[in-house]
Coordinates of C-alpha atoms in Angstrom, one line a residue:
M662 CA 83.3 148.7 117.6
E663 CA 81.9 151.5 119.8
E664 CA 81.1 155.5 119.0
E665 CA 80.3 158.6 122.2
L666 CA 78.1 160.4 121.0
R667 CA 78.6 163.4 124.4
V668 CA 75.9 166.3 124.3
R669 CA 75.4 168.9 125.9
L670 CA 72.3 169.8 128.7
N671 CA 72.0 172.5 131.0
D672 CA 75.2 173.7 130.6
H673 CA 76.3 169.7 132.4
Q674 CA 77.7 167.2 130.2
V675 CA 75.9 163.6 129.1
S676 CA 78.5 161.0 127.4
K677 CA 75.5 158.2 125.9
I678 CA 77.4 155.1 123.9
F679 CA 75.7 153.5 120.8
P680 CA 77.6 150.2 120.0
V681 CA 77.7 149.5 116.8
K682 CA 78.3 146.6 114.5
P683 CA 80.6 145.5 112.4
K684 CA 80.0 145.1 109.1
S685 CA 79.3 141.5 107.6
T686 CA 80.2 142.7 104.0
A687 CA 84.1 143.0 102.3
K688 CA 84.9 146.6 101.6
S689 CA 87.6 148.2 98.9
V690 CA 89.5 150.8 100.3
S691 CA 91.3 151.1 96.9
K692 CA 90.7 155.2 96.2
S693 CA 91.5 156.4 93.3
E694 CA 89.2 154.1 90.0
T695 CA 92.2 152.3 88.1
T696 CA 92.2 149.1 85.9
D697 CA 92.5 146.7 88.6
S698 CA 89.9 148.9 91.0
R699 CA 87.8 148.2 88.0
Y700 CA 88.5 144.4 87.4
W701 CA 88.9 143.6 91.5
S702 CA 86.0 144.8 92.2
S703 CA 84.2 143.2 89.2
F704 CA 83.5 140.1 91.2
K705 CA 80.0 139.5 92.8
P706 CA 79.8 138.3 95.7
N707 CA 78.3 135.7 97.2
S708 CA 76.8 135.7 100.0
N709 CA 74.9 131.6 99.9
I710 CA 77.7 129.0 100.9
P711 CA 77.6 127.8 104.0
K712 CA 79.7 128.7 107.1
L713 CA 82.1 126.1 107.6
V714 CA 83.4 124.2 111.2
S715 CA 86.4 125.7 111.6
S716 CA 89.3 127.6 109.7
V717 CA 89.6 127.3 105.5
A718 CA 93.2 125.5 106.2
A719 CA 94.1 125.6 102.3
L720 CA 92.0 125.8 98.9
A721 CA 92.1 125.0 94.8
F722 CA 90.9 124.8 91.5
S723 CA 91.4 121.6 89.4
P724 CA 93.0 122.4 87.0
V725 CA 90.3 120.7 84.0
H726 CA 87.1 122.8 82.5
P727 CA 84.3 122.5 85.0
H728 CA 87.4 123.7 87.3
S729 CA 85.4 122.2 91.0
L730 CA 86.6 124.0 94.5
A731 CA 88.6 121.7 96.8
V732 CA 87.7 123.9 100.2
A733 CA 90.6 121.5 103.5
H734 CA 88.5 122.2 107.1
S735 CA 89.2 121.2 109.6
T736 CA 89.5 116.5 109.4
T737 CA 87.5 117.3 106.0
V738 CA 87.8 118.5 102.0
S739 CA 84.5 120.0 100.5
L740 CA 84.4 119.4 96.5
F741 CA 82.7 122.2 95.4
S742 CA 81.0 123.2 91.8
S743 CA 82.7 126.4 90.3
H744 CA 79.1 127.4 89.1
T745 CA 76.8 127.3 92.1
L746 CA 79.1 126.8 94.6
S747 CA 77.0 123.5 96.5
V748 CA 79.3 121.0 98.0
S749 CA 79.0 118.1 95.0
R750 CA 81.7 115.6 97.4
R751 CA 83.2 115.4 100.7
F752 CA 86.9 113.4 102.2
S753 CA 87.0 112.6 105.5
F754 CA 91.0 112.3 108.0
K755 CA 91.2 111.0 110.7
D756 CA 93.1 114.5 111.7
V757 CA 92.7 118.7 110.3
V758 CA 93.2 118.8 107.1
S759 CA 96.2 121.6 105.8
S760 CA 96.5 120.9 102.5
V761 CA 95.9 120.0 99.0
C762 CA 96.2 119.5 95.2
F763 CA 94.9 118.5 92.3
R764 CA 96.4 116.7 89.7
S765 CA 96.8 117.3 86.4
D766 CA 94.3 116.2 84.5
G767 CA 91.6 117.2 87.8
A768 CA 91.5 113.2 87.7
L769 CA 93.4 112.8 91.4
L770 CA 92.9 115.1 94.6
A771 CA 96.0 114.6 97.4
A772 CA 95.5 116.1 101.3
S773 CA 97.8 115.8 103.8
D774 CA 96.6 116.1 107.0
L775 CA 98.2 116.7 110.8
S776 CA 99.1 112.8 111.3
G777 CA 101.8 113.3 108.9
V778 CA 99.8 111.4 106.2
V779 CA 99.2 111.9 102.0
Q780 CA 96.1 110.9 100.8
V781 CA 94.9 110.8 97.5
F782 CA 91.1 110.3 96.1
D783 CA 90.1 109.3 92.9
V784 CA 87.7 112.4 92.3
K785 CA 84.6 110.6 91.0
E786 CA 84.7 107.7 92.8
R787 CA 85.0 108.9 96.0
M788 CA 87.6 106.4 96.7
A789 CA 91.3 106.1 98.3
L790 CA 94.0 105.5 97.0
R791 CA 96.7 105.5 98.3
S792 CA 97.8 106.7 102.3
L793 CA 101.5 108.0 102.2
R794 CA 103.1 106.9 105.9
S795 CA 106.6 108.6 105.9
H796 CA 105.8 111.9 108.2
K797 CA 107.3 111.4 111.6
A798 CA 105.3 115.1 112.8
P799 CA 102.5 116.2 110.8
A800 CA 102.5 117.5 107.2
R801 CA 101.9 120.5 105.8
F802 CA 101.8 120.8 102.2
V803 CA 101.4 118.4 99.5
K804 CA 102.1 119.5 95.7
Y805 CA 102.1 117.7 92.2
P806 CA 104.1 118.9 89.2
F807 CA 103.1 120.8 87.1
Q808 CA 102.9 118.4 84.8
D809 CA 104.6 115.4 86.1
K810 CA 101.1 112.1 87.5
L811 CA 103.1 109.8 89.1
H812 CA 105.4 112.0 91.7
L813 CA 104.1 113.8 94.4
V814 CA 106.6 116.9 96.5
S815 CA 105.0 116.8 100.7
G816 CA 106.7 118.1 103.3
G817 CA 106.0 119.0 107.0
D818 CA 106.7 119.7 111.0
D819 CA 110.1 117.1 110.9
G820 CA 111.8 119.0 108.4
V821 CA 111.8 116.5 106.0
V822 CA 111.2 116.7 102.0
K823 CA 109.8 114.0 100.5
Y824 CA 110.4 112.6 96.9
W825 CA 107.4 110.4 96.6
D826 CA 106.0 107.7 93.9
V827 CA 102.3 107.3 93.9
A828 CA 101.3 104.7 92.4
G829 CA 104.3 102.2 94.3
A830 CA 103.6 105.0 97.6
T831 CA 107.5 104.7 98.0
V832 CA 109.4 107.6 99.1
I833 CA 111.9 108.3 95.7
S834 CA 114.2 110.6 98.2
D835 CA 113.9 112.2 101.9
L836 CA 115.4 116.1 101.1
L837 CA 117.1 117.3 103.8
G838 CA 118.3 120.8 104.6
H839 CA 116.0 122.8 106.2
K840 CA 116.3 123.1 109.7
D841 CA 113.2 124.3 111.1
Y842 CA 109.2 123.4 110.5
V843 CA 108.6 122.8 106.2
R844 CA 105.1 124.9 105.8
C845 CA 104.7 126.2 102.4
G846 CA 106.1 124.7 98.6
D847 CA 105.6 124.9 95.1
C848 CA 106.4 123.5 92.6
S849 CA 108.0 124.9 89.5
P850 CA 105.7 125.7 85.9
V851 CA 108.4 125.1 83.4
N852 CA 110.1 122.1 85.2
D853 CA 108.6 119.0 86.5
S854 CA 111.1 118.6 88.4
M855 CA 112.3 121.4 90.6
F856 CA 110.0 122.7 92.8
V857 CA 110.7 125.4 95.6
T858 CA 109.8 125.4 100.0
G859 CA 109.5 127.5 102.7
S860 CA 110.6 127.2 106.5
Y861 CA 109.5 128.7 109.2
D862 CA 113.9 128.3 109.7
H863 CA 114.1 131.5 106.9
T864 CA 114.6 130.1 104.4
V865 CA 113.3 129.6 100.6
K866 CA 115.2 126.0 99.4
V867 CA 114.9 125.5 95.3
W868 CA 114.9 121.5 94.9
D869 CA 116.0 118.9 91.4
A870 CA 114.6 115.8 91.6
R871 CA 117.7 115.1 89.8
V872 CA 120.4 115.8 91.4
D873 CA 121.2 111.9 93.3
T874 CA 121.8 114.0 96.8
S875 CA 120.0 115.4 98.8
K876 CA 121.3 118.8 98.9
C877 CA 119.4 122.5 97.9
I878 CA 120.1 123.5 94.3
A879 CA 119.8 126.7 95.5
E880 CA 119.0 129.1 99.0
I881 CA 117.3 132.4 99.5
N882 CA 116.7 134.2 103.2
H883 CA 113.6 135.4 103.3
G884 CA 114.3 137.3 106.9
G885 CA 111.7 135.5 108.9
P886 CA 109.6 132.5 108.8
V887 CA 107.8 131.6 105.3
E888 CA 104.6 131.1 105.2
D889 CA 104.2 131.0 102.0
V890 CA 106.1 130.1 98.2
V891 CA 104.5 130.2 95.2
Y892 CA 106.0 131.0 91.4
L893 CA 105.1 133.4 89.0
P894 CA 104.4 132.2 86.0
S895 CA 108.3 132.7 84.5
G896 CA 109.4 129.9 86.2
G897 CA 112.4 132.0 86.8
M898 CA 111.0 133.9 89.8
I899 CA 109.3 132.9 93.0
A900 CA 106.8 135.0 95.7
T901 CA 107.5 134.7 99.3
A902 CA 106.0 135.8 101.7
G903 CA 107.2 135.6 105.6
L904 CA 106.1 138.2 108.9
N905 CA 104.0 141.4 107.6
S906 CA 106.0 141.4 103.9
V907 CA 105.5 139.8 100.6
K908 CA 109.2 139.8 98.3
V909 CA 109.9 138.2 94.7
W910 CA 113.1 136.9 94.2
D911 CA 114.9 136.1 90.7
L912 CA 116.0 132.8 91.0
I913 CA 118.0 132.7 87.7
G914 CA 119.5 136.6 88.7
G915 CA 121.0 133.5 91.8
G916 CA 118.6 134.3 94.3
R917 CA 118.2 138.1 94.3
M918 CA 115.5 140.1 95.5
V919 CA 113.6 141.7 92.7
C920 CA 111.3 144.2 95.7
S921 CA 109.4 143.9 98.9
M922 CA 106.2 144.5 99.6
E923 CA 105.1 145.3 103.0
S924 CA 101.9 146.7 103.0
H925 CA 99.7 144.2 106.0
N926 CA 99.8 145.1 109.1
K927 CA 99.7 141.5 110.7
T928 CA 101.3 137.8 109.0
V929 CA 101.2 137.4 105.4
T930 CA 99.3 133.3 105.7
S931 CA 98.9 132.6 101.9
L932 CA 99.9 134.4 98.3
C933 CA 98.4 133.2 94.8
V934 CA 98.6 134.6 91.3
G935 CA 95.8 135.6 89.6
R936 CA 95.1 137.0 85.5
M937 CA 93.3 139.4 84.3
G938 CA 91.0 137.5 81.3
L939 CA 92.4 135.5 79.3
D940 CA 93.9 138.0 76.1
E941 CA 97.3 138.1 75.4
A942 CA 97.2 141.4 76.9
A943 CA 96.0 140.3 80.1
E944 CA 98.5 140.8 82.9
N945 CA 99.1 138.6 86.4
R946 CA 98.7 139.7 89.5
L947 CA 100.6 138.2 92.6
V948 CA 97.6 138.6 95.7
S949 CA 98.1 137.9 98.8
V950 CA 95.8 137.9 102.3
S951 CA 97.2 138.5 106.0
L952 CA 95.4 138.0 109.4
D953 CA 94.8 142.2 109.0
G954 CA 91.8 141.2 107.0
Y955 CA 93.7 142.5 104.3
M956 CA 93.4 141.6 100.6
K957 CA 96.4 143.2 98.6
V958 CA 97.1 142.6 94.7
F959 CA 100.8 143.8 93.9
D960 CA 101.9 144.7 89.6
Y961 CA 105.4 142.7 90.2
G962 CA 106.5 143.5 87.5
R963 CA 106.7 147.8 89.1
A964 CA 106.8 146.6 91.6
K965 CA 103.4 148.7 93.8
M966 CA 100.2 147.2 95.4
T967 CA 97.7 148.3 93.2
Y968 CA 94.3 147.5 95.0
S969 CA 93.5 146.3 98.5
M970 CA 89.7 145.3 99.7
R971 CA 89.1 144.3 103.5
F972 CA 87.2 141.5 105.0
P973 CA 85.3 141.2 108.3
A974 CA 87.9 138.6 109.7
P975 CA 91.6 137.4 110.0
L976 CA 92.3 135.6 106.1
M977 CA 94.3 132.3 105.9
S978 CA 94.0 131.2 102.6
V979 CA 93.1 131.9 98.6
A980 CA 92.6 131.4 95.2
L981 CA 91.7 132.6 91.7
S982 CA 90.4 130.2 89.5
P983 CA 92.1 129.0 86.0
D984 CA 89.6 131.1 84.3
S985 CA 89.6 134.4 86.4
S986 CA 85.9 133.7 87.0
L987 CA 85.8 132.8 91.0
R988 CA 88.1 135.0 93.7
V989 CA 87.9 132.8 96.7
I990 CA 89.1 133.5 100.2
G991 CA 89.0 131.3 103.6
G992 CA 88.3 132.9 106.9
S993 CA 89.5 131.6 109.8
N994 CA 86.4 132.1 111.0
G995 CA 85.3 129.1 108.8
M996 CA 83.7 131.3 106.6
L997 CA 84.1 131.9 102.4
F998 CA 84.3 135.0 101.2
A999 CA 83.4 134.0 97.5
G1000 CA 83.3 136.3 94.0
K1001 CA 82.5 135.4 90.7
K1002 CA 82.6 137.9 87.8
K1003 CA 79.7 139.9 86.5
K1004 CA 77.9 138.6 83.1
L1005 CA 78.4 141.8 81.0
P1006 CA 75.7 142.4 78.2
D1007 CA 76.5 140.8 74.9
A1008 CA 78.0 143.9 73.2
E1009 CA 79.9 144.6 75.9
K1010 CA 81.6 141.2 75.6
K1011 CA 82.4 141.7 72.8
A1012 CA 84.5 144.2 73.3
T1013 CA 86.1 143.0 76.0
S1014 CA 86.7 139.2 75.6
F1015 CA 89.0 139.0 78.7
W1016 CA 86.1 138.9 80.6
S1017 CA 84.5 135.5 79.4
V1018 CA 85.7 132.7 80.6
N1019 CA 87.3 130.2 77.9
S1020 CA 88.7 127.1 79.5
Q1021 CA 90.3 126.4 75.6
V1022 CA 92.0 129.3 75.2
E1023 CA 93.1 129.5 78.9
E1024 CA 94.8 126.1 78.0
S1025 CA 96.1 127.3 74.6
R1026 CA 97.5 130.3 76.9
R1027 CA 99.3 128.5 79.9
R1028 CA 100.6 126.1 76.6
A1029 CA 101.7 128.7 74.4
L1030 CA 105.6 129.9 74.2
R1031 CA 106.9 133.4 74.4
P1032 CA 110.3 135.1 73.9
T1033 CA 109.4 137.3 77.2
Y1034 CA 108.5 133.7 79.8
F1035 CA 112.2 131.6 80.6
R1036 CA 110.0 128.3 79.4
Y1037 CA 110.8 129.8 76.1
F1038 CA 114.2 128.7 76.4
Q1039 CA 113.9 125.2 77.8
R1040 CA 112.4 124.0 75.2
G1041 CA 111.4 120.4 74.4
Q1042 CA 109.4 117.0 73.2
S1043 CA 106.8 119.2 74.0
E1044 CA 107.3 121.9 71.6
K1045 CA 105.3 122.4 68.8
P1046 CA 106.9 122.2 65.2
S1047 CA 105.3 125.6 63.0
K1048 CA 105.5 124.8 59.3
E1049 CA 109.7 126.3 58.3
D1050 CA 111.2 123.0 60.5
Y1051 CA 111.7 120.3 59.1
L1052 CA 110.9 116.4 61.3
V1053 CA 113.2 113.9 62.1
K1054 CA 111.5 110.6 63.2
E1055 CA 113.7 109.1 65.7
M1056 CA 113.4 105.6 66.8
K1057 CA 111.1 104.7 69.7
G1058 CA 112.6 101.7 72.3
V1059 CA 112.0 98.0 72.3
K1060 CA 111.6 97.2 75.5
L1061 CA 112.3 94.0 76.7
A1062 CA 110.9 91.3 78.4
R1063 CA 112.5 90.3 81.5
H1064 CA 113.8 86.9 79.5
D1065 CA 115.6 89.4 77.2
K1066 CA 117.5 91.3 79.5
L1067 CA 118.8 88.1 81.2
L1068 CA 120.2 86.9 78.1
K1069 CA 121.6 90.3 77.5
K1070 CA 123.6 90.1 81.0
F1071 CA 124.6 86.2 80.1
R1072 CA 122.7 85.1 83.2
H1073 CA 122.1 82.3 80.9
K1074 CA 120.4 79.9 83.4
E1075 CA 118.6 82.3 85.1
A1076 CA 116.9 84.2 81.5
L1077 CA 115.2 79.7 80.8
V1078 CA 113.6 79.7 84.1
S1079 CA 112.2 83.0 84.0
V1080 CA 110.6 82.3 80.3
L1081 CA 109.5 78.9 82.1
E1082 CA 107.6 80.5 84.6
E1083 CA 106.2 82.7 82.1
K1084 CA 104.2 79.5 80.3
K1085 CA 104.5 81.1 76.8
P1086 CA 105.7 78.5 74.7
A1087 CA 107.1 80.5 71.6
N1088 CA 109.0 82.5 74.0
V1089 CA 110.7 79.3 75.3
V1090 CA 111.3 78.0 72.5
A1091 CA 113.4 81.1 71.3
V1092 CA 115.1 81.3 74.4
M1093 CA 115.9 77.6 73.9
E1094 CA 117.6 77.8 70.5
E1095 CA 119.1 80.9 71.9
L1096 CA 120.6 79.0 74.1
V1097 CA 121.4 76.1 71.1
A1098 CA 123.6 79.0 69.6
R1099 CA 125.0 79.7 72.2
R1100 CA 126.3 76.3 73.2
K1101 CA 125.2 76.8 76.8
M1102 CA 121.3 75.3 76.7
M1103 CA 123.1 71.5 78.4
K1104 CA 125.4 73.7 81.2
C1105 CA 122.2 75.2 81.8
V1106 CA 120.3 71.8 82.0
S1107 CA 122.5 70.7 84.1
N1108 CA 122.9 73.5 87.1
M1109 CA 118.8 73.4 86.8
E1110 CA 118.1 72.0 90.9
E1111 CA 114.9 70.1 90.9
G1112 CA 111.9 72.0 90.9
E1113 CA 114.6 74.3 88.2
L1114 CA 114.0 71.0 86.5
G1115 CA 111.0 69.8 86.8
L1116 CA 109.7 73.2 85.1
L1117 CA 111.5 72.3 82.1
L1118 CA 110.3 68.7 82.1
S1119 CA 107.2 69.9 82.9
F1120 CA 107.8 72.1 79.6
L1121 CA 108.4 69.7 77.6
Q1122 CA 106.1 66.9 78.7
R1123 CA 103.1 69.0 77.1
Y1124 CA 105.1 70.4 73.8
C1125 CA 107.5 67.8 73.1
T1126 CA 105.2 66.6 70.3
V1127 CA 103.2 70.2 69.4
Q1128 CA 104.8 69.2 65.0
R1129 CA 105.9 73.3 65.2
Y1130 CA 108.6 72.3 68.3
S1131 CA 109.0 68.8 68.4
V1132 CA 112.6 68.9 66.0
L1133 CA 113.8 71.2 69.1
L1134 CA 111.6 69.3 71.6
M1135 CA 112.5 65.7 71.7
A1136 CA 116.1 66.2 71.1
L1137 CA 117.0 68.3 74.1
T1138 CA 114.6 65.7 76.3
K1139 CA 116.2 62.8 75.3
K1140 CA 119.3 64.6 76.3
V1141 CA 117.5 66.0 79.7
L1142 CA 116.7 62.9 80.5
E1143 CA 120.7 61.0 79.1
M1144 CA 122.1 63.7 81.8
R1145 CA 119.4 63.8 85.0
A1146 CA 119.1 60.6 85.1
E1147 CA 120.2 59.8 88.1
D1148 CA 118.5 63.6 90.3
I1149 CA 114.7 61.9 88.3
N1150 CA 115.1 58.2 89.2
G1151 CA 112.8 57.7 91.9
K1152 CA 111.9 60.8 93.1
E1153 CA 108.1 60.9 94.2
E1154 CA 107.4 64.9 92.2
F1155 CA 108.8 63.1 89.3
K1156 CA 106.7 60.0 88.8
G1157 CA 103.6 62.4 87.7
V1158 CA 106.0 64.4 84.8
L1159 CA 107.6 61.5 83.2
R1160 CA 104.6 58.4 83.1
N1161 CA 102.7 61.0 80.9
L1162 CA 105.8 62.2 79.0
K1163 CA 105.7 57.7 77.9
R1164 CA 101.8 58.2 77.4
E1165 CA 102.4 61.6 74.6
V1166 CA 105.2 58.9 73.5
N1167 CA 103.7 56.0 72.7
Q1168 CA 100.7 58.2 71.5
E1169 CA 102.4 59.2 68.3
I1170 CA 104.5 56.6 68.0
M1171 CA 100.9 54.6 67.5
I1172 CA 99.9 58.4 65.6
Q1173 CA 103.3 57.9 62.8
Q1174 CA 102.4 54.3 62.5
S1175 CA 99.5 55.4 61.6
L1176 CA 100.3 57.0 58.6
V1177 CA 103.2 55.4 57.6
E1178 CA 100.3 52.7 57.0
I1179 CA 97.4 55.6 55.2
Q1180 CA 101.0 56.2 53.3
G1181 CA 101.4 52.8 52.4
V1182 CA 97.7 52.1 50.6
I1183 CA 97.6 56.1 49.0
A1184 CA 100.9 55.7 47.6
P1185 CA 99.6 52.5 44.4
L1186 CA 97.0 54.6 43.9
M1187 CA 98.8 57.7 43.3
R1188 CA 101.2 55.8 41.1
I1189 CA 97.8 54.1 38.7
A1190 CA 96.3 57.5 38.8
G1191 CA 99.4 58.9 37.5
R1192 CA 99.6 56.4 34.4
I1193 CA 95.6 56.8 33.4

């Protein structure tokens, strides 16, 4: 930036050029003193954060207290403390990280990189739990559903949206339909099965994981390459960013555009939704950042811009903490522009309770249902009953074991082999009694292969003399030896089992004979004692 000073000396015009350095701090450009300007200007800039290696691609706050901040830059995800804004942990990747997201309980962190890999980390242990490899091009975004802890949604430059089973590290469904790079996405705050994705083919598609087909359930044309898309808190509206415009769409109304805001001069790179405090009267605002270096705040209910702030670098990402205490913006030069709420005097804190930071209040506010929310009309099992409601307790379904499922399907031999492999004698005897009642026990024995017959004989040898099971197992042992004598005789693998079985039976016979002798001695003595 240069300023030119012109001075006239002796009727001669002399030009001098003085270089002026640009300011390195953000500057508010809102002229009028409004509620929005007072609120957003109350974030005190923090200049203690060191400059990062490269452009800040993504930001994410943990949804649970104390709301740690994850910053994706270059091949690293740095975890910052929300109180001190110092780095507490680092996670390294093989390629440039493009997106980062916390799970609803804050215990796991998912991130995608340009190699197409999505990795899931344990935040406390600092270790990678899963590496999800299926994208054939750079993965551009990854999101955990609002409350679902078992699934992930990701998209990439291969144009495919993937719905993951994290525990099994497998793709549940490949969602096709985009014709260009998929660059962004977000999950519904009211339904864990629904999410939206934005692409460079100018479209935003709405998906439902419960639908078997891979086709989207709704489609919106933004009119330009879509850089970011977010759900608004009601769950029935979304906001999209592309080129220099931010547009709000009504999904319930069939994808109707509610308003379009084109106050940026360059491409809008990131969106987020912020709440102006935590009290009941606090309103939500849509925050956008752009390559022109401006942060804009939109009141989408009135369809107007309420606040603007200029920064000394192109902006790539923006995030607001769930407790409304911290605002962070990432620049293309590796700078983090963080602003924390100014601490108010005690008297002023009591008068304006929405300045206070309380994660419990935020949690209850997030879960609260009001008639103005779209989520109010989709209440389900998570809805808490009121005092006037009559509770009907429902019997919980019994989880069946594998052998029980096979018995229900009348696959008798497979059920018997399955329970023999479990090596639980009570379960084995129960299945055998059921097969005897169905008159299928001997048919199962006759159809057994050599390996399966070996399992049965080993079980009979071990438990046929146990008093609780001897009535059934001794008779079954005799039947098995008679029916499968040709298959058992002369086989080396059965010799040891038969030898042990013979020894067990002989020992049991000796014990029974001893008991009979003892009974013969005791019986006369008991009779004499009874007469006396």
